PDB file of C-alpha atoms in Angstrom:
ATOM      1  CA  MET A   1      36.495-126.098 141.705  1.00 45.00           C
ATOM      2  CA  THR A   2      35.564-122.489 140.929  1.00 43.00           C
ATOM      3  CA  ALA A   3      37.936-120.156 139.108  1.00 46.00           C
ATOM      4  CA  SER A   4      38.307-118.005 142.233  1.00 41.00           C
ATOM      5  CA  SER A   5      39.185-120.954 144.495  1.00 42.00           C
ATOM      6  CA  HIS A   6      41.664-122.254 141.893  1.00 46.00           C
ATOM      7  CA  LEU A   7      43.325-118.823 141.839  1.00 48.00           C
ATOM      8  CA  THR A   8      43.386-118.673 145.647  1.00 45.00           C
ATOM      9  CA  ARG A   9      45.165-121.987 145.791  1.00 43.00           C
ATOM     10  CA  ALA A  10      47.606-120.995 143.054  1.00 43.00           C
ATOM     11  CA  HIS A  11      48.523-117.863 145.013  1.00 47.00           C
ATOM     12  CA  SER A  12      48.761-119.659 148.366  1.00 48.00           C
ATOM     13  CA  PHE A  13      52.345-120.778 147.832  1.00 52.00           C
ATOM     14  CA  SER A  14      53.965-117.354 148.101  1.00 54.00           C
ATOM     15  CA  ALA A  15      53.476-117.135 151.860  1.00 54.00           C
ATOM     16  CA  ALA A  16      54.939-120.637 152.307  1.00 59.00           C
ATOM     17  CA  ALA A  17      57.896-120.349 149.922  1.00 66.00           C
ATOM     18  CA  ALA A  18      60.583-121.069 152.520  1.00 72.00           C
ATOM     19  CA  GLN A  19      58.653-124.093 153.835  1.00 73.00           C
ATOM     20  CA  TYR A  20      58.217-125.309 150.261  1.00 64.00           C
ATOM     21  CA  ALA A  21      61.922-124.926 149.439  1.00 71.00           C
ATOM     22  CA  SER A  22      63.068-126.704 152.600  1.00 76.00           C
ATOM     23  CA  ASN A  23      60.722-129.683 152.613  1.00 80.00           C
ATOM     24  CA  ARG A  24      59.374-130.507 149.165  1.00 85.00           C
ATOM     25  CA  PRO A  25      60.918-133.558 147.456  1.00 91.00           C
ATOM     26  CA  SER A  26      63.361-133.193 144.596  1.00 92.00           C
ATOM     27  CA  TYR A  27      63.481-135.373 141.467  1.00 97.00           C
ATOM     28  CA  PRO A  28      65.707-138.356 140.614  1.00 97.00           C
ATOM     29  CA  PRO A  29      68.356-138.417 137.859  1.00 97.00           C
ATOM     30  CA  ALA A  30      66.342-141.152 136.138  1.00 98.00           C
ATOM     31  CA  LEU A  31      63.607-138.598 135.433  1.00 98.00           C
ATOM     32  CA  PHE A  32      65.952-136.463 133.357  1.00 98.00           C
ATOM     33  CA  ASP A  33      67.271-139.562 131.594  1.00 98.00           C
ATOM     34  CA  ALA A  34      63.663-140.354 130.640  1.00 98.00           C
ATOM     35  CA  ILE A  35      63.031-136.788 129.414  1.00 98.00           C
ATOM     36  CA  GLU A  36      66.065-136.984 127.137  1.00 98.00           C
ATOM     37  CA  GLU A  37      65.049-140.429 125.863  1.00 98.00           C
ATOM     38  CA  LEU A  38      61.466-139.418 125.065  1.00 98.00           C
ATOM     39  CA  ALA A  39      62.534-136.086 123.544  1.00 98.00           C
ATOM     40  CA  ALA A  40      65.366-137.772 121.600  1.00 97.00           C
ATOM     41  CA  ARG A  41      67.733-134.939 122.469  1.00 97.00           C
ATOM     42  CA  PRO A  42      70.039-134.049 125.377  1.00 98.00           C
ATOM     43  CA  LEU A  43      69.392-131.428 128.012  1.00 98.00           C
ATOM     44  CA  THR A  44      73.085-130.526 128.089  1.00 98.00           C
ATOM     45  CA  GLY A  45      73.548-127.364 126.056  1.00 98.00           C
ATOM     46  CA  ALA A  46      69.822-127.033 125.373  1.00 98.00           C
ATOM     47  CA  ARG A  47      67.931-123.781 125.876  1.00 98.00           C
ATOM     48  CA  VAL A  48      65.334-124.612 128.542  1.00 98.00           C
ATOM     49  CA  ALA A  49      62.532-122.563 130.114  1.00 98.00           C
ATOM     50  CA  ASP A  50      61.213-123.992 133.392  1.00 98.00           C
ATOM     51  CA  ILE A  51      57.674-122.659 133.818  1.00 98.00           C
ATOM     52  CA  GLY A  52      56.081-122.286 137.230  1.00 96.00           C
ATOM     53  CA  ALA A  53      59.600-122.619 138.562  1.00 96.00           C
ATOM     54  CA  GLY A  54      58.582-121.920 142.145  1.00 93.00           C
ATOM     55  CA  THR A  55      61.590-121.990 144.452  1.00 92.00           C
ATOM     56  CA  GLY A  56      63.726-123.505 141.686  1.00 95.00           C
ATOM     57  CA  ILE A  57      63.882-127.176 142.715  1.00 95.00           C
ATOM     58  CA  ALA A  58      63.626-128.459 139.144  1.00 97.00           C
ATOM     59  CA  THR A  59      65.339-125.432 137.621  1.00 98.00           C
ATOM     60  CA  ALA A  60      68.507-126.084 139.631  1.00 97.00           C
ATOM     61  CA  LEU A  61      68.541-129.737 138.560  1.00 98.00           C
ATOM     62  CA  LEU A  62      68.169-128.757 134.899  1.00 98.00           C
ATOM     63  CA  HIS A  63      71.043-126.292 135.337  1.00 98.00           C
ATOM     64  CA  ALA A  64      73.183-129.008 136.929  1.00 97.00           C
ATOM     65  CA  ARG A  65      72.348-131.254 133.974  1.00 97.00           C
ATOM     66  CA  GLY A  66      74.079-128.711 131.734  1.00 98.00           C
ATOM     67  CA  ALA A  67      71.038-126.921 130.347  1.00 98.00           C
ATOM     68  CA  ASP A  68      71.015-123.203 129.603  1.00 98.00           C
ATOM     69  CA  VAL A  69      67.937-122.666 131.748  1.00 98.00           C
ATOM     70  CA  ILE A  70      65.707-119.744 132.649  1.00 98.00           C
ATOM     71  CA  GLY A  71      62.925-119.865 135.225  1.00 98.00           C
ATOM     72  CA  VAL A  72      59.466-118.360 134.769  1.00 98.00           C
ATOM     73  CA  GLU A  73      57.438-117.764 137.953  1.00 96.00           C
ATOM     74  CA  PRO A  74      54.425-115.541 138.755  1.00 92.00           C
ATOM     75  CA  GLY A  75      54.478-115.532 142.572  1.00 90.00           C
ATOM     76  CA  ASP A  76      56.303-112.859 144.580  1.00 91.00           C
ATOM     77  CA  GLY A  77      57.229-115.105 147.493  1.00 91.00           C
ATOM     78  CA  MET A  78      58.334-117.992 145.317  1.00 90.00           C
ATOM     79  CA  ALA A  79      60.384-115.696 143.081  1.00 94.00           C
ATOM     80  CA  ALA A  80      62.146-114.174 146.102  1.00 93.00           C
ATOM     81  CA  GLN A  81      63.002-117.650 147.398  1.00 92.00           C
ATOM     82  CA  PHE A  82      64.186-118.677 143.922  1.00 95.00           C
ATOM     83  CA  HIS A  83      66.629-115.770 143.839  1.00 95.00           C
ATOM     84  CA  ARG A  84      67.937-116.644 147.328  1.00 93.00           C
ATOM     85  CA  THR A  85      68.425-120.289 146.433  1.00 93.00           C
ATOM     86  CA  ASN A  86      69.634-119.911 142.843  1.00 95.00           C
ATOM     87  CA  PRO A  87      71.360-116.521 142.508  1.00 95.00           C
ATOM     88  CA  GLY A  88      73.118-117.527 139.305  1.00 94.00           C
ATOM     89  CA  ILE A  89      70.037-118.657 137.363  1.00 98.00           C
ATOM     90  CA  PRO A  90      67.913-116.037 135.552  1.00 98.00           C
ATOM     91  CA  LEU A  91      64.228-115.725 136.414  1.00 98.00           C
ATOM     92  CA  VAL A  92      61.463-113.766 134.708  1.00 98.00           C
ATOM     93  CA  ARG A  93      57.902-113.203 135.875  1.00 97.00           C
ATOM     94  CA  GLY A  94      55.049-114.772 133.992  1.00 97.00           C
ATOM     95  CA  THR A  95      52.748-117.766 133.577  1.00 96.00           C
ATOM     96  CA  GLY A  96      52.281-120.578 131.107  1.00 97.00           C
ATOM     97  CA  ASN A  97      49.137-118.913 129.790  1.00 96.00           C
ATOM     98  CA  ALA A  98      51.131-115.938 128.486  1.00 97.00           C
ATOM     99  CA  LEU A  99      54.803-116.827 128.292  1.00 98.00           C
ATOM    100  CA  PRO A 100      57.264-113.908 128.419  1.00 97.00           C
ATOM    101  CA  LEU A 101      59.417-115.657 125.818  1.00 98.00           C
ATOM    102  CA  ALA A 102      60.120-115.074 122.144  1.00 98.00           C
ATOM    103  CA  THR A 103      58.637-117.271 119.445  1.00 98.00           C
ATOM    104  CA  ALA A 104      60.725-120.371 118.603  1.00 98.00           C
ATOM    105  CA  SER A 105      63.237-119.526 121.305  1.00 98.00           C
ATOM    106  CA  VAL A 106      63.642-122.699 123.429  1.00 98.00           C
ATOM    107  CA  ASP A 107      64.495-126.372 122.959  1.00 98.00           C
ATOM    108  CA  PHE A 108      62.597-127.540 126.049  1.00 98.00           C
ATOM    109  CA  LEU A 109      59.666-126.190 128.019  1.00 98.00           C
ATOM    110  CA  THR A 110      59.415-127.893 131.410  1.00 98.00           C
ATOM    111  CA  TYR A 111      56.638-127.835 133.990  1.00 98.00           C
ATOM    112  CA  ALA A 112      57.467-129.494 137.319  1.00 96.00           C
ATOM    113  CA  GLN A 113      54.303-129.730 139.446  1.00 92.00           C
ATOM    114  CA  ALA A 114      52.953-126.710 137.529  1.00 93.00           C
ATOM    115  CA  TRP A 115      50.988-127.547 134.372  1.00 95.00           C
ATOM    116  CA  HIS A 116      47.770-128.024 136.366  1.00 88.00           C
ATOM    117  CA  TRP A 117      47.827-124.321 137.282  1.00 87.00           C
ATOM    118  CA  THR A 118      47.527-123.367 133.600  1.00 93.00           C
ATOM    119  CA  ASP A 119      44.578-123.232 131.219  1.00 93.00           C
ATOM    120  CA  PRO A 120      45.468-125.723 128.447  1.00 93.00           C
ATOM    121  CA  ASP A 121      43.378-123.771 125.946  1.00 93.00           C
ATOM    122  CA  ARG A 122      46.014-121.037 126.358  1.00 95.00           C
ATOM    123  CA  SER A 123      49.123-122.863 127.570  1.00 96.00           C
ATOM    124  CA  VAL A 124      49.178-125.435 124.740  1.00 95.00           C
ATOM    125  CA  PRO A 125      49.271-122.772 121.959  1.00 95.00           C
ATOM    126  CA  GLU A 126      51.846-120.819 123.981  1.00 97.00           C
ATOM    127  CA  ALA A 127      54.035-123.910 124.300  1.00 97.00           C
ATOM    128  CA  LEU A 128      53.857-124.508 120.552  1.00 96.00           C
ATOM    129  CA  ARG A 129      54.677-120.848 119.912  1.00 97.00           C
ATOM    130  CA  VAL A 130      57.875-120.693 121.963  1.00 98.00           C
ATOM    131  CA  LEU A 131      59.266-124.153 121.181  1.00 98.00           C
ATOM    132  CA  ARG A 132      61.679-124.493 118.309  1.00 97.00           C
ATOM    133  CA  PRO A 133      60.958-127.181 115.692  1.00 96.00           C
ATOM    134  CA  GLY A 134      61.972-130.471 117.273  1.00 96.00           C
ATOM    135  CA  GLY A 135      61.725-128.973 120.740  1.00 98.00           C
ATOM    136  CA  ALA A 136      59.948-130.771 123.570  1.00 98.00           C
ATOM    137  CA  LEU A 137      57.349-129.974 126.199  1.00 98.00           C
ATOM    138  CA  ALA A 138      57.943-131.986 129.393  1.00 98.00           C
ATOM    139  CA  LEU A 139      55.386-132.090 132.201  1.00 97.00           C
ATOM    140  CA  TRP A 140      55.857-134.029 135.417  1.00 97.00           C
ATOM    141  CA  TRP A 141      54.399-134.571 138.859  1.00 94.00           C
ATOM    142  CA  ASN A 142      55.688-136.300 141.970  1.00 94.00           C
ATOM    143  CA  THR A 143      52.678-138.439 142.927  1.00 92.00           C
ATOM    144  CA  SER A 144      52.340-140.523 146.081  1.00 91.00           C
ATOM    145  CA  ALA A 145      52.821-144.266 145.574  1.00 94.00           C
ATOM    146  CA  LEU A 146      49.402-145.469 146.695  1.00 94.00           C
ATOM    147  CA  ASP A 147      50.412-149.125 146.611  1.00 96.00           C
ATOM    148  CA  VAL A 148      52.435-148.432 149.780  1.00 96.00           C
ATOM    149  CA  PRO A 149      49.952-149.101 152.620  1.00 96.00           C
ATOM    150  CA  TRP A 150      50.863-146.267 154.983  1.00 96.00           C
ATOM    151  CA  ILE A 151      50.859-143.742 152.101  1.00 95.00           C
ATOM    152  CA  ALA A 152      47.443-144.936 150.928  1.00 94.00           C
ATOM    153  CA  ALA A 153      46.091-144.683 154.491  1.00 94.00           C
ATOM    154  CA  GLN A 154      47.383-141.136 154.837  1.00 93.00           C
ATOM    155  CA  ALA A 155      45.874-140.138 151.499  1.00 91.00           C
ATOM    156  CA  HIS A 156      42.541-141.515 152.712  1.00 92.00           C
ATOM    157  CA  ARG A 157      42.746-139.429 155.904  1.00 91.00           C
ATOM    158  CA  ILE A 158      43.563-136.294 153.925  1.00 90.00           C
ATOM    159  CA  GLY A 159      40.694-136.979 151.537  1.00 88.00           C
ATOM    160  CA  HIS A 160      38.296-137.575 154.416  1.00 87.00           C
ATOM    161  CA  ALA A 161      39.338-134.318 156.114  1.00 87.00           C
ATOM    162  CA  PHE A 162      39.534-132.008 153.089  1.00 84.00           C
ATOM    163  CA  GLY A 163      37.905-133.825 150.193  1.00 76.00           C
ATOM    164  CA  THR A 164      39.501-135.229 147.068  1.00 63.00           C
ATOM    165  CA  ASP A 165      42.019-132.806 145.599  1.00 56.00           C
ATOM    166  CA  PRO A 166      40.744-131.917 142.089  1.00 49.00           C
ATOM    167  CA  VAL A 167      43.618-129.670 141.001  1.00 48.00           C
ATOM    168  CA  VAL A 168      45.991-132.140 139.349  1.00 49.00           C
ATOM    169  CA  ALA A 169      43.090-134.214 138.038  1.00 47.00           C
ATOM    170  CA  ALA A 170      41.748-131.170 136.216  1.00 45.00           C
ATOM    171  CA  ASN A 171      44.599-131.177 133.677  1.00 48.00           C
ATOM    172  CA  GLY A 172      47.174-133.447 135.207  1.00 51.00           C
ATOM    173  CA  ALA A 173      49.083-136.517 134.293  1.00 55.00           C
ATOM    174  CA  SER A 174      46.682-138.071 131.765  1.00 63.00           C
ATOM    175  CA  THR A 175      47.343-137.070 128.169  1.00 67.00           C
ATOM    176  CA  ARG A 176      43.684-136.200 127.515  1.00 68.00           C
ATOM    177  CA  ALA A 177      43.499-133.905 130.549  1.00 77.00           C
ATOM    178  CA  ALA A 178      46.860-132.293 129.836  1.00 88.00           C
ATOM    179  CA  ASP A 179      45.912-131.479 126.244  1.00 89.00           C
ATOM    180  CA  PRO A 180      42.159-131.575 125.568  1.00 86.00           C
ATOM    181  CA  SER A 181      42.787-130.156 122.095  1.00 83.00           C
ATOM    182  CA  GLY A 182      44.728-133.234 121.021  1.00 85.00           C
ATOM    183  CA  HIS A 183      47.367-131.066 119.323  1.00 83.00           C
ATOM    184  CA  LEU A 184      50.200-132.671 121.284  1.00 90.00           C
ATOM    185  CA  GLY A 185      51.208-136.308 121.081  1.00 90.00           C
ATOM    186  CA  PHE A 186      52.384-137.067 124.589  1.00 95.00           C
ATOM    187  CA  ALA A 187      54.527-140.039 125.504  1.00 95.00           C
ATOM    188  CA  HIS A 188      54.051-141.231 129.087  1.00 95.00           C
ATOM    189  CA  ARG A 189      56.597-142.629 131.539  1.00 96.00           C
ATOM    190  CA  VAL A 190      56.486-143.384 135.261  1.00 96.00           C
ATOM    191  CA  VAL A 191      59.676-143.124 137.322  1.00 97.00           C
ATOM    192  CA  ARG A 192      59.588-144.483 140.870  1.00 97.00           C
ATOM    193  CA  TRP A 193      61.942-143.189 143.524  1.00 98.00           C
ATOM    194  CA  SER A 194      62.039-142.555 147.255  1.00 98.00           C
ATOM    195  CA  ARG A 195      63.669-140.439 149.939  1.00 96.00           C
ATOM    196  CA  ARG A 196      64.153-140.905 153.677  1.00 97.00           C
ATOM    197  CA  VAL A 197      63.124-137.946 155.832  1.00 96.00           C
ATOM    198  CA  SER A 198      62.114-137.184 159.385  1.00 95.00           C
ATOM    199  CA  VAL A 199      58.468-137.225 160.436  1.00 96.00           C
ATOM    200  CA  ASP A 200      58.638-133.445 160.877  1.00 94.00           C
ATOM    201  CA  THR A 201      60.021-132.919 157.360  1.00 93.00           C
ATOM    202  CA  HIS A 202      57.306-135.167 155.934  1.00 94.00           C
ATOM    203  CA  LEU A 203      54.582-133.216 157.728  1.00 93.00           C
ATOM    204  CA  ALA A 204      56.086-129.905 156.585  1.00 90.00           C
ATOM    205  CA  ASN A 205      56.121-131.271 153.046  1.00 90.00           C
ATOM    206  CA  ILE A 206      52.452-132.257 152.974  1.00 87.00           C
ATOM    207  CA  GLY A 207      51.561-129.036 154.801  1.00 87.00           C
ATOM    208  CA  SER A 208      53.124-127.035 151.943  1.00 80.00           C
ATOM    209  CA  HIS A 209      50.490-128.274 149.471  1.00 80.00           C
ATOM    210  CA  SER A 210      47.799-125.821 148.491  1.00 75.00           C
ATOM    211  CA  ILE A 211      44.976-127.959 149.850  1.00 79.00           C
ATOM    212  CA  PHE A 212      46.507-127.333 153.309  1.00 82.00           C
ATOM    213  CA  LEU A 213      47.677-123.763 152.763  1.00 79.00           C
ATOM    214  CA  VAL A 214      44.152-122.479 152.117  1.00 79.00           C
ATOM    215  CA  GLN A 215      42.763-124.034 155.323  1.00 81.00           C
ATOM    216  CA  PRO A 216      42.298-121.970 158.517  1.00 84.00           C
ATOM    217  CA  ASP A 217      45.393-122.171 160.733  1.00 86.00           C
ATOM    218  CA  GLU A 218      43.582-124.084 163.462  1.00 91.00           C
ATOM    219  CA  THR A 219      42.224-126.675 161.011  1.00 89.00           C
ATOM    220  CA  ARG A 220      45.615-127.258 159.418  1.00 86.00           C
ATOM    221  CA  THR A 221      47.425-127.391 162.768  1.00 90.00           C
ATOM    222  CA  ALA A 222      44.936-129.838 164.289  1.00 92.00           C
ATOM    223  CA  PHE A 223      45.118-132.213 161.323  1.00 91.00           C
ATOM    224  CA  LEU A 224      48.920-132.213 161.213  1.00 92.00           C
ATOM    225  CA  ALA A 225      49.140-132.784 164.972  1.00 94.00           C
ATOM    226  CA  GLU A 226      46.861-135.812 164.703  1.00 95.00           C
ATOM    227  CA  GLU A 227      48.775-137.038 161.682  1.00 94.00           C
ATOM    228  CA  LYS A 228      52.017-136.806 163.647  1.00 95.00           C
ATOM    229  CA  GLN A 229      50.563-139.179 166.238  1.00 96.00           C
ATOM    230  CA  HIS A 230      49.636-141.671 163.498  1.00 94.00           C
ATOM    231  CA  LEU A 231      53.115-141.540 162.015  1.00 96.00           C
ATOM    232  CA  ARG A 232      54.937-141.744 165.340  1.00 95.00           C
ATOM    233  CA  SER A 233      53.062-144.964 166.102  1.00 96.00           C
ATOM    234  CA  LEU A 234      54.077-146.417 162.728  1.00 96.00           C
ATOM    235  CA  PHE A 235      57.638-145.070 162.696  1.00 96.00           C
ATOM    236  CA  PRO A 236      58.836-144.807 166.325  1.00 96.00           C
ATOM    237  CA  HIS A 237      62.402-144.226 165.128  1.00 95.00           C
ATOM    238  CA  GLY A 238      61.185-140.943 163.591  1.00 95.00           C
ATOM    239  CA  THR A 239      62.267-141.597 159.987  1.00 97.00           C
ATOM    240  CA  ILE A 240      59.955-142.162 157.005  1.00 96.00           C
ATOM    241  CA  GLU A 241      60.616-143.409 153.494  1.00 97.00           C
ATOM    242  CA  GLU A 242      58.453-141.371 151.140  1.00 96.00           C
ATOM    243  CA  THR A 243      57.873-143.246 147.879  1.00 97.00           C
ATOM    244  CA  TYR A 244      56.922-141.369 144.724  1.00 96.00           C
ATOM    245  CA  ASP A 245      55.874-142.185 141.193  1.00 96.00           C
ATOM    246  CA  VAL A 246      56.916-139.328 138.935  1.00 96.00           C
ATOM    247  CA  GLU A 247      54.291-139.101 136.193  1.00 95.00           C
ATOM    248  CA  LEU A 248      56.061-137.758 133.111  1.00 97.00           C
ATOM    249  CA  LEU A 249      54.528-136.559 129.843  1.00 97.00           C
ATOM    250  CA  VAL A 250      56.724-135.489 126.916  1.00 97.00           C
ATOM    251  CA  ALA A 251      55.557-134.131 123.540  1.00 97.00           C
ATOM    252  CA  THR A 252      57.789-133.062 120.654  1.00 96.00           C
ATOM    253  CA  HIS A 253      56.944-130.023 118.521  1.00 94.00           C
ATOM    254  CA  THR A 254      57.225-131.067 114.884  1.00 85.00           C
TER     255      THR A 254
END
């Protein structure tokens, strides 16, 4: 993927912020239990910066957990949706490559579905700069459970239509990709969970991913219409159970 196409995809979310907020999956309580276990410290009362906060899905959950949380988000559309959804949570504009945060100012840095939009050569030193001693960097991704047959079949159709998505693989859920420098010692955990949604919500969810957002309208619409036919034949009652494996990486700043 070229730098320009990566940037185009990163910026594609702003126009789809409302769709993203309404249809993207959340995260289970067990994820935050795992973060606390691997970081060996509670989120309650901790100073947390949620980077690439988007519409605030993870930020709101961190707030509900009792964290003193601030969101950091570069996109205009996503930031506007964040403010509509979470009027009581502060948000500043910025990216993980150049954090608008003071040195040694936070106990946790969190990236929900966002680390892969950063350049680790810049975002790793920035994370180490803003974390307090003993603070933790937590990265996570909702990934499709490919051992579920219908999910694997859908992933194959998406790959056939648009190619394999290289974005998360570029610096995603493997420790080597997330930190090529080796400066961070990540612990890894997988948390499985699921949600039941309508076929339409599921299609709106997958259509909010950047690999779809950068397609021409007619290409995206045609694929999703055909996909709806596939899903209606499998789930005539109109409800789907989406199963996810949350890939979690946590590193402590010593």
